[in-house]
CSV table of C-alpha atoms in Angstrom, one decimal:
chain,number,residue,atom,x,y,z
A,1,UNK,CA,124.1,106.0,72.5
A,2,UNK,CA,124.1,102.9,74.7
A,3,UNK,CA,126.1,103.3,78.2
A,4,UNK,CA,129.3,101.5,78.6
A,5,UNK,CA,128.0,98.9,80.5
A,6,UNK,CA,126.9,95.3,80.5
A,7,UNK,CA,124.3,94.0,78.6
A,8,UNK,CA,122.5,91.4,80.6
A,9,UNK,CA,119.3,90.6,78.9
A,10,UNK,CA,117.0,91.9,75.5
A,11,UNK,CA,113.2,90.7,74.9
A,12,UNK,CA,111.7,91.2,71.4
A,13,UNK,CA,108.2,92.6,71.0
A,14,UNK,CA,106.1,90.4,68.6
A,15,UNK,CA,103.7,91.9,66.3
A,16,UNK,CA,105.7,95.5,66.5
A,17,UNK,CA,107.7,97.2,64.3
A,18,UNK,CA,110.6,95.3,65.5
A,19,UNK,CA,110.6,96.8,69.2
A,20,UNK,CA,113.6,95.3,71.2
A,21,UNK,CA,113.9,95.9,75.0
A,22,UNK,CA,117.7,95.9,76.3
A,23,UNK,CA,118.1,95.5,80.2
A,24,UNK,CA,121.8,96.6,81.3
A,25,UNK,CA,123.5,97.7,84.1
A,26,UNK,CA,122.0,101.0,83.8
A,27,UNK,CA,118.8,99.9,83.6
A,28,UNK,CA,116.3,99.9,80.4
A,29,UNK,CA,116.5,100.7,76.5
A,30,UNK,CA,114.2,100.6,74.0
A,31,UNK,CA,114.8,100.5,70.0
A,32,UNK,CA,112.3,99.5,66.8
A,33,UNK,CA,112.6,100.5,62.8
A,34,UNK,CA,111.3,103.9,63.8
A,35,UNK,CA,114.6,104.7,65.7
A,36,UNK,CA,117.8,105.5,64.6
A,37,UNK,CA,118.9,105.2,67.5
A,38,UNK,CA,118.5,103.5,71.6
A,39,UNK,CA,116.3,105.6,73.8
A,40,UNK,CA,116.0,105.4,77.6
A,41,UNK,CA,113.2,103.6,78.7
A,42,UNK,CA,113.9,103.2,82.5
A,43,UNK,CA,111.1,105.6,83.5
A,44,UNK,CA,110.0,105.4,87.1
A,45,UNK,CA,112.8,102.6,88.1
A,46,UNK,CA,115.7,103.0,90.5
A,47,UNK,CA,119.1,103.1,89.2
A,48,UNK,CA,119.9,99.5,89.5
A,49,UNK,CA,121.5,96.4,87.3
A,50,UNK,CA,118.4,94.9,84.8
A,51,UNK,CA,119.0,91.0,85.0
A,52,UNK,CA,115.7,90.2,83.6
A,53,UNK,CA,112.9,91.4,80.9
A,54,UNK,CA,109.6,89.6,80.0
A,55,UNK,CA,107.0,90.8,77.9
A,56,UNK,CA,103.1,90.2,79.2
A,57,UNK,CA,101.1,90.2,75.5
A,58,UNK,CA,98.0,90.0,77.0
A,59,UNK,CA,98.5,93.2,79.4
A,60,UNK,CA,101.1,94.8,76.8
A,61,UNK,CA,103.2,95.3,80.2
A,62,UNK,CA,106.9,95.3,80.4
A,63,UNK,CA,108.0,93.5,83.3
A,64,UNK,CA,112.3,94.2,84.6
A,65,UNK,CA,114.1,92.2,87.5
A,66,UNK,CA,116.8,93.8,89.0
A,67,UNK,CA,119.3,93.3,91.0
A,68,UNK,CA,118.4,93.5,94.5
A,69,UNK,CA,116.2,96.1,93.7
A,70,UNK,CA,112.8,93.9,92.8
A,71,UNK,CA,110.8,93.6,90.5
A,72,UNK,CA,109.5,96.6,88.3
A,73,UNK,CA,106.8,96.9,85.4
A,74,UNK,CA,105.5,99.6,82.6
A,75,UNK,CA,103.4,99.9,80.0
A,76,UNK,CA,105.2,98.5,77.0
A,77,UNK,CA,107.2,101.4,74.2
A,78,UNK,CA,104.5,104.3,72.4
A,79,UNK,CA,101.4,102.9,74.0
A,80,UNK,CA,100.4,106.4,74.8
A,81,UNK,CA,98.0,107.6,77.3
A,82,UNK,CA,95.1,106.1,78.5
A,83,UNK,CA,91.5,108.2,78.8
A,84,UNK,CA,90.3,107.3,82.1
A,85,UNK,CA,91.8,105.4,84.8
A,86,UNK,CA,90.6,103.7,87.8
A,87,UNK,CA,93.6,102.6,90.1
A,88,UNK,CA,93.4,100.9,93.8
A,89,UNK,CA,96.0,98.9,95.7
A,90,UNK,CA,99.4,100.4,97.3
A,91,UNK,CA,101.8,102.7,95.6
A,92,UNK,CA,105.4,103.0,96.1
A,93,UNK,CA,108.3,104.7,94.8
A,94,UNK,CA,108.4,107.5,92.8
A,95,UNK,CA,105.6,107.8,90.1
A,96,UNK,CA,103.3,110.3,87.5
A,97,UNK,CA,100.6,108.6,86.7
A,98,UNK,CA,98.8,110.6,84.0
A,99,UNK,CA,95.3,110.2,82.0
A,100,UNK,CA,93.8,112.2,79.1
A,101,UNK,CA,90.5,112.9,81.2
A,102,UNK,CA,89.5,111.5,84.3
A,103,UNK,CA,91.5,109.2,87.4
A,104,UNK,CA,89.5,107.9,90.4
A,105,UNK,CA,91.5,106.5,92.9
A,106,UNK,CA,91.3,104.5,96.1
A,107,UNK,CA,95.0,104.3,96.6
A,108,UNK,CA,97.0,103.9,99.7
A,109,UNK,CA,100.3,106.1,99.0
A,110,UNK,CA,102.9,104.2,101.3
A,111,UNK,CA,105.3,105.7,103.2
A,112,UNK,CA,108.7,107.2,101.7
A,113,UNK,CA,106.3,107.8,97.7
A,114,UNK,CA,106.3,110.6,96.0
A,115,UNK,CA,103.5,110.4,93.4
A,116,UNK,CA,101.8,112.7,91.1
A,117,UNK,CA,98.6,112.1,89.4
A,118,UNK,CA,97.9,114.3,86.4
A,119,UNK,CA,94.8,114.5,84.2
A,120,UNK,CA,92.7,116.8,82.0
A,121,UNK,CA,89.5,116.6,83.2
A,122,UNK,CA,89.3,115.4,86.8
A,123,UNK,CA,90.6,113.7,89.6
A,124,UNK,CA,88.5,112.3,92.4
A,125,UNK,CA,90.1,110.3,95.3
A,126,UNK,CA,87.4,107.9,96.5
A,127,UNK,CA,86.7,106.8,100.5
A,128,UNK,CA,89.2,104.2,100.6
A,129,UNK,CA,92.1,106.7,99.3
A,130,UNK,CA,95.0,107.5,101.7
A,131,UNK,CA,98.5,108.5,102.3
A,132,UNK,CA,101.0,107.1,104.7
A,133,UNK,CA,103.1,110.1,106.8
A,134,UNK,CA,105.8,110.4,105.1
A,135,UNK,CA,104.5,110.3,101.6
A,136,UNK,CA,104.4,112.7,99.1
A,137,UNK,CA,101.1,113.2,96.9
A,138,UNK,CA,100.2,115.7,94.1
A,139,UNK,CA,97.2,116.1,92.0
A,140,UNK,CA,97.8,118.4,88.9
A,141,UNK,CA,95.4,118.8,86.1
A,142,UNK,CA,97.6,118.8,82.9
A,143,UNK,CA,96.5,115.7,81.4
A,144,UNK,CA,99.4,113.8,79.5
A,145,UNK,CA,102.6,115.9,79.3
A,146,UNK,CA,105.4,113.7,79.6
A,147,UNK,CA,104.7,111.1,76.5
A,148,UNK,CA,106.5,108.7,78.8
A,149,UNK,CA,105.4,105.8,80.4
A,150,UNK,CA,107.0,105.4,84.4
A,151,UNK,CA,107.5,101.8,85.8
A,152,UNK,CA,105.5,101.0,89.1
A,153,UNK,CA,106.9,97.9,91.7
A,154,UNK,CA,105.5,95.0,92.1
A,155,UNK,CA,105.3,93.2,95.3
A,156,UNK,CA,105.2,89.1,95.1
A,157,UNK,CA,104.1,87.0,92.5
A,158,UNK,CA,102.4,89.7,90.5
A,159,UNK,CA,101.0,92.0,92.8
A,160,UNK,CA,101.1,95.3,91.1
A,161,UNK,CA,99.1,98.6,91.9
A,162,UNK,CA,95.4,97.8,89.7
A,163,UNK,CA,95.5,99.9,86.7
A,164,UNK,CA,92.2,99.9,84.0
A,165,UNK,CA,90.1,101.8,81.9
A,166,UNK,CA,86.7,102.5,83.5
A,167,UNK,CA,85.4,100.1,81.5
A,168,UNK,CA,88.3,97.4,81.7
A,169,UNK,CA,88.4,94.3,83.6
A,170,UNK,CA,88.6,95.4,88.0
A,171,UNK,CA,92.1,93.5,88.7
A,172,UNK,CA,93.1,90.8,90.4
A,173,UNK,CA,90.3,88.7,92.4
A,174,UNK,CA,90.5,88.9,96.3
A,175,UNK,CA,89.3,85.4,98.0
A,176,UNK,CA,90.2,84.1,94.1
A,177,UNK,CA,93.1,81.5,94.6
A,178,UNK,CA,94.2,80.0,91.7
A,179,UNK,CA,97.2,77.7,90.8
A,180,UNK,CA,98.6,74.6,88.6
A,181,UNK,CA,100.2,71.2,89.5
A,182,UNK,CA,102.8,70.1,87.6
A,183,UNK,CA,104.4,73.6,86.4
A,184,UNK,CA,106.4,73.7,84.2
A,185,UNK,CA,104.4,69.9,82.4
A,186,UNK,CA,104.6,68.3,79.7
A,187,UNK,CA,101.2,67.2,77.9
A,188,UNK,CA,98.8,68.0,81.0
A,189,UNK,CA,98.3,70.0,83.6
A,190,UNK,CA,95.9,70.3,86.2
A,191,UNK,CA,94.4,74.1,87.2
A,192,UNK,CA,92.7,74.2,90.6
A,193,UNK,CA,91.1,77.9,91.7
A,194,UNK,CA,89.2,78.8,94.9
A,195,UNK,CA,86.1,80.9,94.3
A,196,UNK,CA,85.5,82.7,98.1
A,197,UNK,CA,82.0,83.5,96.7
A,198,UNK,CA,79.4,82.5,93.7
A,199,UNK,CA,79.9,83.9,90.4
A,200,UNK,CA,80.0,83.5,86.8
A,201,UNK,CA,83.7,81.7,85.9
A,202,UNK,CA,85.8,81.2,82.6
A,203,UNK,CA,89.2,80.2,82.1
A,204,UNK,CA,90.8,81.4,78.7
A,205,UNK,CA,94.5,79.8,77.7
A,206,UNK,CA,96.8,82.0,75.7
A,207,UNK,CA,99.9,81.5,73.9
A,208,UNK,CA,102.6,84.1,73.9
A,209,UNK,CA,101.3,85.9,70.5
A,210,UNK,CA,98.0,86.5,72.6
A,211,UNK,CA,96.2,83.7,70.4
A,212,UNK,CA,93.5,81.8,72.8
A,213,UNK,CA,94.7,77.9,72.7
A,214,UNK,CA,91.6,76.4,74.8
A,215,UNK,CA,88.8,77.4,77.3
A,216,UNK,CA,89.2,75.7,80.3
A,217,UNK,CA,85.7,76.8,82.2
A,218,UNK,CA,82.5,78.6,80.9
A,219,UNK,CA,80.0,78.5,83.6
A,220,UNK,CA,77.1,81.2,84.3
A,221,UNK,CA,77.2,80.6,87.3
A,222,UNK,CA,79.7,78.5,90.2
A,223,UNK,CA,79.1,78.5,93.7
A,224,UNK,CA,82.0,79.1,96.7
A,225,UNK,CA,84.4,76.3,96.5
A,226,UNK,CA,87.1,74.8,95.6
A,227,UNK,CA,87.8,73.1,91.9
A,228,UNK,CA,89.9,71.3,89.4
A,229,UNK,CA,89.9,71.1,85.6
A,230,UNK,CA,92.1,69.6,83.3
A,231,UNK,CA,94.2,71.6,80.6
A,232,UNK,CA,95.1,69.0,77.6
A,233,UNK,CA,98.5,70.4,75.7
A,234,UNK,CA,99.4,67.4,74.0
A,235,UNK,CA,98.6,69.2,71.1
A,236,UNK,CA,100.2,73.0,71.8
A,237,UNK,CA,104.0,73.5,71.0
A,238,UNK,CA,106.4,73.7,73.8
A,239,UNK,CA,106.5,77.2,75.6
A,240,UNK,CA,104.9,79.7,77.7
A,241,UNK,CA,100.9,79.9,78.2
A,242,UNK,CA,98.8,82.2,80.3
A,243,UNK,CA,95.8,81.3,81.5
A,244,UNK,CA,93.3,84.5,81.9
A,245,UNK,CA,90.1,83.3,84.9
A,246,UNK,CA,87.1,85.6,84.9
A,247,UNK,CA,85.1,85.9,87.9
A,248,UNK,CA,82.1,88.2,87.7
A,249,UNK,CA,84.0,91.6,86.5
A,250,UNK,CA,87.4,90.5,87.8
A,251,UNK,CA,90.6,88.9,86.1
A,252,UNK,CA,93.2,86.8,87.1
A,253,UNK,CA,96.4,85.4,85.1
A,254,UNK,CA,98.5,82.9,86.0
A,255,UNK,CA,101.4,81.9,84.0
A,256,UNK,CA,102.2,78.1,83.2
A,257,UNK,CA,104.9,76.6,80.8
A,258,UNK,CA,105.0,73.5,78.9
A,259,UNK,CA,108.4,71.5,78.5
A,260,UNK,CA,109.4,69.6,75.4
């Protein structure tokens, strides 16, 4: 039941039940062994040409670059819902965002969104949580009804709205700068972060089946400031890595790539 339309791009899910992701023209599709046939699986993004899909193992996020449209990300095929979510940062576009129990927000709904949270138990929008004139906002309690995941944007490098379990990892770090010099390198590469304040750090190194391939930092305790270590890949296979820094409760990823 595919659309008559280009095929620009497909990404394969490791570790699944042979889950492939199809960006066309029309947007996304989904298939595995469960299937007999292609489902749509362009929740959430605007009708636009998918150039581009990458697969984040470590967040189990789907990530889609479009055509002029920018770039768009979901929760990867049959992940279900989560129980309790605590989202901050800017939301755009159209979106229902749904939990099993509780969401606490301190969203700011931008102008020209129409978003609907959903949950079962409760929803309580925190001092911090506003909406733009212009924007459209719901709260509904119905818990998880549409057993569909919706894509949100995201703005930059990887600047997505921050979505966790209560008891998940906070998002990415403000005044936590982090980058790498040469990328893509071959054999070694040099990671440099800026901590704006003190606080426990460690730096974890991931291949693209989630395995951890080296620990960069593990410190109790690192004041304000600016440093350098040294990631050693002589050993490691040509490909993509992710490094994963942990700042007191927050995370950070950056994404590095070693050539042959």
């Amino acid at each position: 039941n595919l659309p008559t339309v280009p095929a620009n791009c497909v990404v394969y899910q490791a570790g699944s039940d042979n889950g492939v992701y199809l960006g066309t023209d029309a947007g996304v599709y989904y298939r595995d062994d469960n299937l007999t046939d292609w489902v749509d699986y362009s929740n959430g993004l605007p009708f636009a040409r998918v150039m581009e899909l990458e697969i984040n193992p470590l967040a189990n996020r789907l990530r889609a670059a479009t055509y002029g449209r920018s770039m768009w990300e979901s929760d990867l095929y049959g992940l279900g819902c989560l129980d309790d979510l605590v989202l901050a940062g800017p939301l755009s576009g159209t979106q229902l965002i749904e939990a099993n129990n509780t969401i606490i927000s301190t969203n700011t709904i931008t102008a020209g969104a129409d978003i609907t949270f959903s949950a079962g138990v409760s929803i309580t929008l925190n001092s911090g949580f506003n909406t733009v004139l212009g924007s459209v906002f719901n709260a509904v309690m119905d818990g998880c009804t549409s057993g569909k995941v919706h894509a949100t944007p995201i703005s930059g490098t990887y600047e997505p709205p921050i979505v966790a379990p209560l008891a998940g990892e906070a998002g990415p770090i403000e005044g936590f700068e982090v980058s790498n010099f040469p990328n893509p390198f071959r054999n070694r590469t040099w990671v440099s972060y800026k901590l704006a304040d003190a606080a426990p750090v460690r730096i974890e190194v991931y291949n693209m089946a989630a395995q951890r391939v080296a620990i960069l930092v593990d410190e109790p305790h690192q004041d304000a400031g600016v440093y350098t270590v040294s990631f050693q890949a002589s050993s490691l296979p040509a490909g993509q890595y992710i490094a994963r820094f942990i700042a007191g409760n927050h995370v950070s990823y950056l994404k590095m790539a070693q050539l042959q």
